[in-house]
PDB file of N, CA and C in Angstrom:
ATOM      1  N   MET T   1       8.400 -16.097  17.066  1.00 44.00           N
ATOM      2  CA  MET T   1       7.879 -14.806  16.678  1.00 44.00           C
ATOM      3  C   MET T   1       8.089 -13.829  17.831  1.00 44.00           C
ATOM      4  N   THR T   2       8.437 -12.616  17.491  1.00 52.00           N
ATOM      5  CA  THR T   2       8.614 -11.599  18.512  1.00 52.00           C
ATOM      6  C   THR T   2       7.406 -10.673  18.522  1.00 52.00           C
ATOM      7  N   ASN T   3       7.413  -9.744  19.450  1.00 75.00           N
ATOM      8  CA  ASN T   3       6.333  -8.766  19.526  1.00 75.00           C
ATOM      9  C   ASN T   3       6.675  -7.486  18.777  1.00 75.00           C
ATOM     10  N   CYS T   4       7.645  -7.530  17.903  1.00 94.00           N
ATOM     11  CA  CYS T   4       8.057  -6.349  17.149  1.00 94.00           C
ATOM     12  C   CYS T   4       7.006  -6.047  16.079  1.00 94.00           C
ATOM     13  N   THR T   5       6.354  -4.897  16.206  1.00 96.00           N
ATOM     14  CA  THR T   5       5.356  -4.490  15.224  1.00 96.00           C
ATOM     15  C   THR T   5       5.675  -3.088  14.726  1.00 96.00           C
ATOM     16  N   GLU T   6       5.100  -2.756  13.581  1.00 96.00           N
ATOM     17  CA  GLU T   6       5.224  -1.402  13.049  1.00 96.00           C
ATOM     18  C   GLU T   6       3.919  -1.029  12.372  1.00 96.00           C
ATOM     19  N   THR T   7       3.663   0.257  12.327  1.00 98.00           N
ATOM     20  CA  THR T   7       2.487   0.788  11.645  1.00 98.00           C
ATOM     21  C   THR T   7       2.963   1.748  10.566  1.00 98.00           C
ATOM     22  N   LEU T   8       2.494   1.516   9.353  1.00 98.00           N
ATOM     23  CA  LEU T   8       2.839   2.354   8.203  1.00 98.00           C
ATOM     24  C   LEU T   8       1.587   3.052   7.697  1.00 98.00           C
ATOM     25  N   GLU T   9       1.759   4.250   7.169  1.00 98.00           N
ATOM     26  CA  GLU T   9       0.658   4.966   6.534  1.00 98.00           C
ATOM     27  C   GLU T   9       1.145   5.540   5.217  1.00 98.00           C
ATOM     28  N   GLY T  10       0.271   5.503   4.221  1.00 98.00           N
ATOM     29  CA  GLY T  10       0.637   6.090   2.945  1.00 98.00           C
ATOM     30  C   GLY T  10      -0.405   5.800   1.882  1.00 98.00           C
ATOM     31  N   TYR T  11      -0.174   6.378   0.726  1.00 99.00           N
ATOM     32  CA  TYR T  11      -1.046   6.146  -0.424  1.00 99.00           C
ATOM     33  C   TYR T  11      -0.710   4.788  -1.014  1.00 99.00           C
ATOM     34  N   VAL T  12      -1.735   3.998  -1.293  1.00 99.00           N
ATOM     35  CA  VAL T  12      -1.503   2.666  -1.831  1.00 99.00           C
ATOM     36  C   VAL T  12      -1.346   2.751  -3.351  1.00 99.00           C
ATOM     37  N   VAL T  13      -0.285   2.113  -3.844  1.00 99.00           N
ATOM     38  CA  VAL T  13       0.021   2.077  -5.273  1.00 99.00           C
ATOM     39  C   VAL T  13       0.518   0.672  -5.596  1.00 99.00           C
ATOM     40  N   ASP T  14       0.080   0.135  -6.727  1.00 98.00           N
ATOM     41  CA  ASP T  14       0.562  -1.185  -7.127  1.00 98.00           C
ATOM     42  C   ASP T  14       2.032  -1.101  -7.542  1.00 98.00           C
ATOM     43  N   ILE T  15       2.720  -2.220  -7.433  1.00 98.00           N
ATOM     44  CA  ILE T  15       4.163  -2.250  -7.686  1.00 98.00           C
ATOM     45  C   ILE T  15       4.496  -1.939  -9.146  1.00 98.00           C
ATOM     46  N   ILE T  16       3.634  -2.320 -10.073  1.00 97.00           N
ATOM     47  CA  ILE T  16       3.888  -1.973 -11.479  1.00 97.00           C
ATOM     48  C   ILE T  16       4.003  -0.461 -11.635  1.00 97.00           C
ATOM     49  N   CYS T  17       3.081   0.277 -11.053  1.00 98.00           N
ATOM     50  CA  CYS T  17       3.127   1.742 -11.169  1.00 98.00           C
ATOM     51  C   CYS T  17       4.284   2.328 -10.373  1.00 98.00           C
ATOM     52  N   ILE T  18       4.573   1.773  -9.206  1.00 98.00           N
ATOM     53  CA  ILE T  18       5.712   2.264  -8.421  1.00 98.00           C
ATOM     54  C   ILE T  18       6.981   2.199  -9.262  1.00 98.00           C
ATOM     55  N   ARG T  19       7.157   1.115  -9.988  1.00 97.00           N
ATOM     56  CA  ARG T  19       8.358   0.954 -10.823  1.00 97.00           C
ATOM     57  C   ARG T  19       8.406   1.957 -11.968  1.00 97.00           C
ATOM     58  N   LYS T  20       7.241   2.408 -12.441  1.00 96.00           N
ATOM     59  CA  LYS T  20       7.189   3.360 -13.560  1.00 96.00           C
ATOM     60  C   LYS T  20       7.413   4.798 -13.116  1.00 96.00           C
ATOM     61  N   TYR T  21       7.045   5.120 -11.890  1.00 96.00           N
ATOM     62  CA  TYR T  21       7.091   6.513 -11.435  1.00 96.00           C
ATOM     63  C   TYR T  21       8.517   6.956 -11.132  1.00 96.00           C
ATOM     64  N   PRO T  22       8.931   8.117 -11.639  1.00 96.00           N
ATOM     65  CA  PRO T  22      10.237   8.674 -11.258  1.00 96.00           C
ATOM     66  C   PRO T  22      10.225   9.026  -9.768  1.00 96.00           C
ATOM     67  N   ASN T  23      11.344   8.839  -9.095  1.00 94.00           N
ATOM     68  CA  ASN T  23      11.416   9.108  -7.653  1.00 94.00           C
ATOM     69  C   ASN T  23      10.972  10.517  -7.296  1.00 94.00           C
ATOM     70  N   ASN T  24      11.343  11.496  -8.112  1.00 96.00           N
ATOM     71  CA  ASN T  24      11.006  12.878  -7.781  1.00 96.00           C
ATOM     72  C   ASN T  24       9.531  13.214  -8.013  1.00 96.00           C
ATOM     73  N   GLU T  25       8.757  12.273  -8.577  1.00 96.00           N
ATOM     74  CA  GLU T  25       7.321  12.468  -8.798  1.00 96.00           C
ATOM     75  C   GLU T  25       6.477  11.489  -7.987  1.00 96.00           C
ATOM     76  N   MET T  26       7.118  10.684  -7.157  1.00 97.00           N
ATOM     77  CA  MET T  26       6.429   9.580  -6.486  1.00 97.00           C
ATOM     78  C   MET T  26       5.199  10.035  -5.696  1.00 97.00           C
ATOM     79  N   ILE T  27       5.340  11.024  -4.825  1.00 98.00           N
ATOM     80  CA  ILE T  27       4.209  11.414  -3.980  1.00 98.00           C
ATOM     81  C   ILE T  27       3.099  12.061  -4.803  1.00 98.00           C
ATOM     82  N   GLU T  28       3.454  12.879  -5.782  1.00 98.00           N
ATOM     83  CA  GLU T  28       2.427  13.514  -6.611  1.00 98.00           C
ATOM     84  C   GLU T  28       1.619  12.469  -7.370  1.00 98.00           C
ATOM     85  N   ARG T  29       2.304  11.483  -7.901  1.00 98.00           N
ATOM     86  CA  ARG T  29       1.616  10.421  -8.645  1.00 98.00           C
ATOM     87  C   ARG T  29       0.791   9.534  -7.715  1.00 98.00           C
ATOM     88  N   ALA T  30       1.314   9.269  -6.522  1.00 98.00           N
ATOM     89  CA  ALA T  30       0.585   8.430  -5.563  1.00 98.00           C
ATOM     90  C   ALA T  30      -0.730   9.085  -5.152  1.00 98.00           C
ATOM     91  N   ARG T  31      -0.728  10.398  -5.010  1.00 98.00           N
ATOM     92  CA  ARG T  31      -1.940  11.124  -4.593  1.00 98.00           C
ATOM     93  C   ARG T  31      -3.068  11.031  -5.615  1.00 98.00           C
ATOM     94  N   VAL T  32      -2.738  10.741  -6.867  1.00 98.00           N
ATOM     95  CA  VAL T  32      -3.768  10.660  -7.909  1.00 98.00           C
ATOM     96  C   VAL T  32      -3.881   9.258  -8.520  1.00 98.00           C
ATOM     97  N   HIS T  33      -3.199   8.291  -7.935  1.00 98.00           N
ATOM     98  CA  HIS T  33      -3.284   6.909  -8.433  1.00 98.00           C
ATOM     99  C   HIS T  33      -4.724   6.424  -8.289  1.00 98.00           C
ATOM    100  N   THR T  34      -5.277   5.849  -9.341  1.00 98.00           N
ATOM    101  CA  THR T  34      -6.706   5.529  -9.354  1.00 98.00           C
ATOM    102  C   THR T  34      -7.035   4.152  -8.787  1.00 98.00           C
ATOM    103  N   ARG T  35      -8.256   4.055  -8.299  1.00 97.00           N
ATOM    104  CA  ARG T  35      -8.787   2.783  -7.822  1.00 97.00           C
ATOM    105  C   ARG T  35      -8.776   1.765  -8.956  1.00 97.00           C
ATOM    106  N   ASP T  36      -9.248   2.173 -10.141  1.00 98.00           N
ATOM    107  CA  ASP T  36      -9.315   1.247 -11.273  1.00 98.00           C
ATOM    108  C   ASP T  36      -7.957   0.648 -11.599  1.00 98.00           C
ATOM    109  N   CYS T  37      -6.916   1.474 -11.576  1.00 97.00           N
ATOM    110  CA  CYS T  37      -5.576   0.962 -11.852  1.00 97.00           C
ATOM    111  C   CYS T  37      -5.167  -0.033 -10.768  1.00 97.00           C
ATOM    112  N   GLY T  38      -5.384   0.318  -9.523  1.00 96.00           N
ATOM    113  CA  GLY T  38      -4.993  -0.553  -8.415  1.00 96.00           C
ATOM    114  C   GLY T  38      -5.704  -1.891  -8.407  1.00 96.00           C
ATOM    115  N   LEU T  39      -6.902  -1.934  -9.001  1.00 97.00           N
ATOM    116  CA  LEU T  39      -7.671  -3.178  -9.030  1.00 97.00           C
ATOM    117  C   LEU T  39      -7.523  -3.946 -10.338  1.00 97.00           C
ATOM    118  N   ALA T  40      -6.857  -3.368 -11.330  1.00 96.00           N
ATOM    119  CA  ALA T  40      -6.640  -4.074 -12.600  1.00 96.00           C
ATOM    120  C   ALA T  40      -5.863  -5.360 -12.324  1.00 96.00           C
ATOM    121  N   GLY T  41      -6.206  -6.412 -13.024  1.00 94.00           N
ATOM    122  CA  GLY T  41      -5.633  -7.728 -12.753  1.00 94.00           C
ATOM    123  C   GLY T  41      -4.127  -7.768 -12.627  1.00 94.00           C
ATOM    124  N   HIS T  42      -3.416  -7.287 -13.644  1.00 95.00           N
ATOM    125  CA  HIS T  42      -1.955  -7.356 -13.617  1.00 95.00           C
ATOM    126  C   HIS T  42      -1.374  -6.453 -12.536  1.00 95.00           C
ATOM    127  N   CYS T  43      -2.042  -5.348 -12.237  1.00 94.00           N
ATOM    128  CA  CYS T  43      -1.548  -4.444 -11.183  1.00 94.00           C
ATOM    129  C   CYS T  43      -1.718  -5.083  -9.806  1.00 94.00           C
ATOM    130  N   ALA T  44      -2.898  -5.635  -9.553  1.00 95.00           N
ATOM    131  CA  ALA T  44      -3.142  -6.294  -8.261  1.00 95.00           C
ATOM    132  C   ALA T  44      -2.201  -7.481  -8.077  1.00 95.00           C
ATOM    133  N   GLU T  45      -1.964  -8.225  -9.138  1.00 96.00           N
ATOM    134  CA  GLU T  45      -1.070  -9.381  -9.052  1.00 96.00           C
ATOM    135  C   GLU T  45       0.365  -8.986  -8.735  1.00 96.00           C
ATOM    136  N   SER T  46       0.740  -7.761  -9.075  1.00 97.00           N
ATOM    137  CA  SER T  46       2.122  -7.320  -8.822  1.00 97.00           C
ATOM    138  C   SER T  46       2.382  -7.036  -7.349  1.00 97.00           C
ATOM    139  N   GLY T  47       1.317  -6.852  -6.568  1.00 98.00           N
ATOM    140  CA  GLY T  47       1.454  -6.496  -5.162  1.00 98.00           C
ATOM    141  C   GLY T  47       1.353  -4.993  -4.984  1.00 98.00           C
ATOM    142  N   TYR T  48       1.550  -4.544  -3.743  1.00 99.00           N
ATOM    143  CA  TYR T  48       1.332  -3.134  -3.425  1.00 99.00           C
ATOM    144  C   TYR T  48       2.434  -2.582  -2.541  1.00 99.00           C
ATOM    145  N   GLY T  49       2.491  -1.277  -2.557  1.00 98.00           N
ATOM    146  CA  GLY T  49       3.360  -0.547  -1.646  1.00 98.00           C
ATOM    147  C   GLY T  49       2.628   0.675  -1.141  1.00 98.00           C
ATOM    148  N   LEU T  50       3.159   1.274  -0.096  1.00 99.00           N
ATOM    149  CA  LEU T  50       2.633   2.524   0.430  1.00 99.00           C
ATOM    150  C   LEU T  50       3.652   3.621   0.173  1.00 99.00           C
ATOM    151  N   ILE T  51       3.168   4.787  -0.234  1.00 98.00           N
ATOM    152  CA  ILE T  51       4.013   5.953  -0.470  1.00 98.00           C
ATOM    153  C   ILE T  51       3.672   6.978   0.605  1.00 98.00           C
ATOM    154  N   ASP T  52       4.652   7.344   1.432  1.00 98.00           N
ATOM    155  CA  ASP T  52       4.380   8.322   2.489  1.00 98.00           C
ATOM    156  C   ASP T  52       4.507   9.745   1.951  1.00 98.00           C
ATOM    157  N   GLU T  53       4.226  10.725   2.792  1.00 96.00           N
ATOM    158  CA  GLU T  53       4.217  12.132   2.364  1.00 96.00           C
ATOM    159  C   GLU T  53       5.583  12.639   1.903  1.00 96.00           C
ATOM    160  N   GLN T  54       6.650  11.946   2.263  1.00 96.00           N
ATOM    161  CA  GLN T  54       7.985  12.325   1.805  1.00 96.00           C
ATOM    162  C   GLN T  54       8.371  11.597   0.516  1.00 96.00           C
ATOM    163  N   GLY T  55       7.459  10.771  -0.003  1.00 96.00           N
ATOM    164  CA  GLY T  55       7.723  10.036  -1.230  1.00 96.00           C
ATOM    165  C   GLY T  55       8.478   8.739  -1.021  1.00 96.00           C
ATOM    166  N   ARG T  56       8.640   8.322   0.238  1.00 97.00           N
ATOM    167  CA  ARG T  56       9.322   7.052   0.519  1.00 97.00           C
ATOM    168  C   ARG T  56       8.367   5.893   0.257  1.00 97.00           C
ATOM    169  N   VAL T  57       8.920   4.815  -0.254  1.00 98.00           N
ATOM    170  CA  VAL T  57       8.146   3.635  -0.620  1.00 98.00           C
ATOM    171  C   VAL T  57       8.388   2.524   0.392  1.00 98.00           C
ATOM    172  N   ALA T  58       7.303   1.909   0.859  1.00 98.00           N
ATOM    173  CA  ALA T  58       7.382   0.707   1.693  1.00 98.00           C
ATOM    174  C   ALA T  58       6.613  -0.384   0.959  1.00 98.00           C
ATOM    175  N   LEU T  59       7.327  -1.392   0.470  1.00 98.00           N
ATOM    176  CA  LEU T  59       6.670  -2.498  -0.221  1.00 98.00           C
ATOM    177  C   LEU T  59       6.003  -3.403   0.802  1.00 98.00           C
ATOM    178  N   LEU T  60       4.806  -3.862   0.461  1.00 98.00           N
ATOM    179  CA  LEU T  60       4.055  -4.731   1.362  1.00 98.00           C
ATOM    180  C   LEU T  60       4.276  -6.192   0.990  1.00 98.00           C
ATOM    181  N   ASP T  61       4.157  -7.046   1.980  1.00 97.00           N
ATOM    182  CA  ASP T  61       4.338  -8.479   1.765  1.00 97.00           C
ATOM    183  C   ASP T  61       3.147  -9.047   0.988  1.00 97.00           C
ATOM    184  N   PRO T  62       3.324 -10.205   0.342  1.00 95.00           N
ATOM    185  CA  PRO T  62       2.239 -10.795  -0.448  1.00 95.00           C
ATOM    186  C   PRO T  62       0.960 -11.049   0.350  1.00 95.00           C
ATOM    187  N   LYS T  63       1.081 -11.310   1.645  1.00 93.00           N
ATOM    188  CA  LYS T  63      -0.110 -11.560   2.465  1.00 93.00           C
ATOM    189  C   LYS T  63      -1.020 -10.336   2.516  1.00 93.00           C
ATOM    190  N   ALA T  64      -0.473  -9.163   2.312  1.00 97.00           N
ATOM    191  CA  ALA T  64      -1.257  -7.924   2.372  1.00 97.00           C
ATOM    192  C   ALA T  64      -2.190  -7.763   1.178  1.00 97.00           C
ATOM    193  N   THR T  65      -1.886  -8.415   0.066  1.00 97.00           N
ATOM    194  CA  THR T  65      -2.588  -8.139  -1.187  1.00 97.00           C
ATOM    195  C   THR T  65      -4.102  -8.264  -1.078  1.00 97.00           C
ATOM    196  N   LEU T  66      -4.618  -9.353  -0.554  1.00 97.00           N
ATOM    197  CA  LEU T  66      -6.073  -9.521  -0.469  1.00 97.00           C
ATOM    198  C   LEU T  66      -6.713  -8.479   0.432  1.00 97.00           C
ATOM    199  N   GLN T  67      -6.038  -8.142   1.526  1.00 98.00           N
ATOM    200  CA  GLN T  67      -6.562  -7.119   2.433  1.00 98.00           C
ATOM    201  C   GLN T  67      -6.569  -5.747   1.761  1.00 98.00           C
ATOM    202  N   VAL T  68      -5.518  -5.442   1.007  1.00 98.00           N
ATOM    203  CA  VAL T  68      -5.433  -4.162   0.299  1.00 98.00           C
ATOM    204  C   VAL T  68      -6.529  -4.076  -0.763  1.00 98.00           C
ATOM    205  N   VAL T  69      -6.716  -5.140  -1.528  1.00 98.00           N
ATOM    206  CA  VAL T  69      -7.762  -5.160  -2.555  1.00 98.00           C
ATOM    207  C   VAL T  69      -9.125  -4.892  -1.923  1.00 98.00           C
ATOM    208  N   LYS T  70      -9.395  -5.512  -0.794  1.00 98.00           N
ATOM    209  CA  LYS T  70     -10.672  -5.301  -0.091  1.00 98.00           C
ATOM    210  C   LYS T  70     -10.850  -3.829   0.276  1.00 98.00           C
ATOM    211  N   GLU T  71      -9.815  -3.212   0.814  1.00 98.00           N
ATOM    212  CA  GLU T  71      -9.905  -1.804   1.212  1.00 98.00           C
ATOM    213  C   GLU T  71     -10.072  -0.888   0.002  1.00 98.00           C
ATOM    214  N   ILE T  72      -9.373  -1.179  -1.081  1.00 98.00           N
ATOM    215  CA  ILE T  72      -9.522  -0.370  -2.299  1.00 98.00           C
ATOM    216  C   ILE T  72     -10.955  -0.480  -2.820  1.00 98.00           C
ATOM    217  N   ARG T  73     -11.471  -1.696  -2.883  1.00 97.00           N
ATOM    218  CA  ARG T  73     -12.845  -1.904  -3.369  1.00 97.00           C
ATOM    219  C   ARG T  73     -13.865  -1.172  -2.508  1.00 97.00           C
ATOM    220  N   ASN T  74     -13.665  -1.167  -1.201  1.00 97.00           N
ATOM    221  CA  ASN T  74     -14.629  -0.566  -0.276  1.00 97.00           C
ATOM    222  C   ASN T  74     -14.474   0.941  -0.129  1.00 97.00           C
ATOM    223  N   SER T  75     -13.423   1.501  -0.680  1.00 97.00           N
ATOM    224  CA  SER T  75     -13.164   2.929  -0.530  1.00 97.00           C
ATOM    225  C   SER T  75     -14.193   3.768  -1.291  1.00 97.00           C
ATOM    226  N   GLN T  76     -14.533   4.917  -0.726  1.00 96.00           N
ATOM    227  CA  GLN T  76     -15.404   5.877  -1.404  1.00 96.00           C
ATOM    228  C   GLN T  76     -14.610   6.758  -2.368  1.00 96.00           C
ATOM    229  N   ARG T  77     -13.303   6.690  -2.290  1.00 97.00           N
ATOM    230  CA  ARG T  77     -12.437   7.511  -3.142  1.00 97.00           C
ATOM    231  C   ARG T  77     -12.157   6.795  -4.460  1.00 97.00           C
ATOM    232  N   ASN T  78     -12.026   7.571  -5.507  1.00 97.00           N
ATOM    233  CA  ASN T  78     -11.667   7.014  -6.810  1.00 97.00           C
ATOM    234  C   ASN T  78     -10.179   7.123  -7.090  1.00 97.00           C
ATOM    235  N   ARG T  79      -9.478   7.925  -6.288  1.00 97.00           N
ATOM    236  CA  ARG T  79      -8.029   8.095  -6.468  1.00 97.00           C
ATOM    237  C   ARG T  79      -7.429   8.543  -5.144  1.00 97.00           C
ATOM    238  N   GLY T  80      -6.125   8.333  -5.020  1.00 98.00           N
ATOM    239  CA  GLY T  80      -5.428   8.779  -3.816  1.00 98.00           C
ATOM    240  C   GLY T  80      -5.911   8.106  -2.546  1.00 98.00           C
ATOM    241  N   ILE T  81      -6.010   6.792  -2.565  1.00 98.00           N
ATOM    242  CA  ILE T  81      -6.487   6.044  -1.395  1.00 98.00           C
ATOM    243  C   ILE T  81      -5.330   5.867  -0.417  1.00 98.00           C
ATOM    244  N   LYS T  82      -5.570   6.268   0.817  1.00 98.00           N
ATOM    245  CA  LYS T  82      -4.528   6.215   1.846  1.00 98.00           C
ATOM    246  C   LYS T  82      -4.875   5.113   2.846  1.00 98.00           C
ATOM    247  N   LEU T  83      -3.876   4.294   3.150  1.00 99.00           N
ATOM    248  CA  LEU T  83      -4.080   3.164   4.051  1.00 99.00           C
ATOM    249  C   LEU T  83      -3.144   3.226   5.248  1.00 99.00           C
ATOM    250  N   GLN T  84      -3.581   2.554   6.307  1.00 98.00           N
ATOM    251  CA  GLN T  84      -2.728   2.288   7.464  1.00 98.00           C
ATOM    252  C   GLN T  84      -2.530   0.773   7.503  1.00 98.00           C
ATOM    253  N   VAL T  85      -1.285   0.353   7.611  1.00 98.00           N
ATOM    254  CA  VAL T  85      -0.946  -1.070   7.618  1.00 98.00           C
ATOM    255  C   VAL T  85      -0.153  -1.379   8.879  1.00 98.00           C
ATOM    256  N   LYS T  86      -0.601  -2.408   9.603  1.00 98.00           N
ATOM    257  CA  LYS T  86       0.152  -2.884  10.768  1.00 98.00           C
ATOM    258  C   LYS T  86       0.839  -4.178  10.379  1.00 98.00           C
ATOM    259  N   ARG T  87       2.133  -4.250  10.729  1.00 97.00           N
ATOM    260  CA  ARG T  87       2.924  -5.437  10.403  1.00 97.00           C
ATOM    261  C   ARG T  87       3.621  -5.949  11.650  1.00 97.00           C
ATOM    262  N   GLU T  88       3.900  -7.246  11.618  1.00 96.00           N
ATOM    263  CA  GLU T  88       4.550  -7.900  12.749  1.00 96.00           C
ATOM    264  C   GLU T  88       5.742  -8.703  12.234  1.00 96.00           C
ATOM    265  N   MET T  89       6.849  -8.648  12.975  1.00 94.00           N
ATOM    266  CA  MET T  89       8.041  -9.390  12.574  1.00 94.00           C
ATOM    267  C   MET T  89       7.840 -10.886  12.825  1.00 94.00           C
ATOM    268  N   GLN T  90       8.185 -11.661  11.816  1.00 92.00           N
ATOM    269  CA  GLN T  90       8.086 -13.112  11.908  1.00 92.00           C
ATOM    270  C   GLN T  90       9.435 -13.698  12.316  1.00 92.00           C
ATOM    271  N   THR T  91       9.465 -14.988  12.584  1.00 90.00           N
ATOM    272  CA  THR T  91      10.666 -15.667  13.052  1.00 90.00           C
ATOM    273  C   THR T  91      11.869 -15.433  12.147  1.00 90.00           C
ATOM    274  N   GLY T  92      11.676 -15.434  10.846  1.00 89.00           N
ATOM    275  CA  GLY T  92      12.780 -15.242   9.905  1.00 89.00           C
ATOM    276  C   GLY T  92      13.208 -13.799   9.730  1.00 89.00           C
ATOM    277  N   GLY T  93      12.559 -12.889  10.430  1.00 89.00           N
ATOM    278  CA  GLY T  93      12.920 -11.481  10.340  1.00 89.00           C
ATOM    279  C   GLY T  93      12.092 -10.677   9.352  1.00 89.00           C
ATOM    280  N   GLU T  94      11.210 -11.342   8.592  1.00 91.00           N
ATOM    281  CA  GLU T  94      10.361 -10.631   7.644  1.00 91.00           C
ATOM    282  C   GLU T  94       9.188  -9.988   8.373  1.00 91.00           C
ATOM    283  N   MET T  95       8.745  -8.856   7.830  1.00 94.00           N
ATOM    284  CA  MET T  95       7.563  -8.197   8.370  1.00 94.00           C
ATOM    285  C   MET T  95       6.345  -8.707   7.611  1.00 94.00           C
ATOM    286  N   GLU T  96       5.325  -9.151   8.354  1.00 95.00           N
ATOM    287  CA  GLU T  96       4.107  -9.687   7.756  1.00 95.00           C
ATOM    288  C   GLU T  96       2.919  -8.825   8.159  1.00 95.00           C
ATOM    289  N   THR T  97       2.080  -8.510   7.183  1.00 96.00           N
ATOM    290  CA  THR T  97       0.907  -7.672   7.422  1.00 96.00           C
ATOM    291  C   THR T  97      -0.108  -8.407   8.278  1.00 96.00           C
ATOM    292  N   ILE T  98      -0.596  -7.711   9.311  1.00 96.00           N
ATOM    293  CA  ILE T  98      -1.619  -8.293  10.179  1.00 96.00           C
ATOM    294  C   ILE T  98      -2.930  -7.504  10.131  1.00 96.00           C
ATOM    295  N   GLU T  99      -2.880  -6.257   9.622  1.00 98.00           N
ATOM    296  CA  GLU T  99      -4.098  -5.450   9.539  1.00 98.00           C
ATOM    297  C   GLU T  99      -3.922  -4.352   8.490  1.00 98.00           C
ATOM    298  N   VAL T 100      -4.984  -4.125   7.721  1.00 98.00           N
ATOM    299  CA  VAL T 100      -5.004  -3.053   6.725  1.00 98.00           C
ATOM    300  C   VAL T 100      -6.328  -2.319   6.875  1.00 98.00           C
ATOM    301  N   LYS T 101      -6.262  -0.984   6.948  1.00 98.00           N
ATOM    302  CA  LYS T 101      -7.506  -0.214   6.968  1.00 98.00           C
ATOM    303  C   LYS T 101      -7.285   1.127   6.288  1.00 98.00           C
ATOM    304  N   GLU T 102      -8.372   1.628   5.700  1.00 98.00           N
ATOM    305  CA  GLU T 102      -8.293   2.925   5.031  1.00 98.00           C
ATOM    306  C   GLU T 102      -8.285   4.039   6.068  1.00 98.00           C
ATOM    307  N   ILE T 103      -7.504   5.057   5.788  1.00 96.00           N
ATOM    308  CA  ILE T 103      -7.520   6.272   6.600  1.00 96.00           C
ATOM    309  C   ILE T 103      -8.594   7.160   5.989  1.00 96.00           C
ATOM    310  N   GLN T 104      -9.625   7.451   6.749  1.00 88.00           N
ATOM    311  CA  GLN T 104     -10.786   8.153   6.205  1.00 88.00           C
ATOM    312  C   GLN T 104     -10.576   9.644   6.008  1.00 88.00           C
ATOM    313  N   GLN T 105      -9.893  10.298   6.929  1.00 75.00           N
ATOM    314  CA  GLN T 105      -9.733  11.752   6.834  1.00 75.00           C
ATOM    315  C   GLN T 105      -8.264  12.099   6.690  1.00 75.00           C
ATOM    316  N   TYR T 106      -7.961  12.802   5.611  1.00 64.00           N
ATOM    317  CA  TYR T 106      -6.594  13.278   5.382  1.00 64.00           C
ATOM    318  C   TYR T 106      -6.593  14.399   4.400  1.00 64.00           C
TER     319      TYR T 106
END
């Protein structure tokens, strides 16, 4: 394992919804994506991604799912939940989530 880490920030959206959203509407839709949708069984099972302010998508690894669900559940927001995710490069070159937290002010 190396010490290569990265920090991502963006609106959390489940992968099912990411696949449905047109690219040119990604950020607008991410800003209003609801907590209920993100916690729905099939949506949570699909995994999550973060949408940044430019509408770019960063898919999160499966290990992030439980941490993301916890943050969504604990959020005071009903829509447009923004997270910060720290990831670390593993031996095989994959990035693995090591920390997830909600960004409180934005």
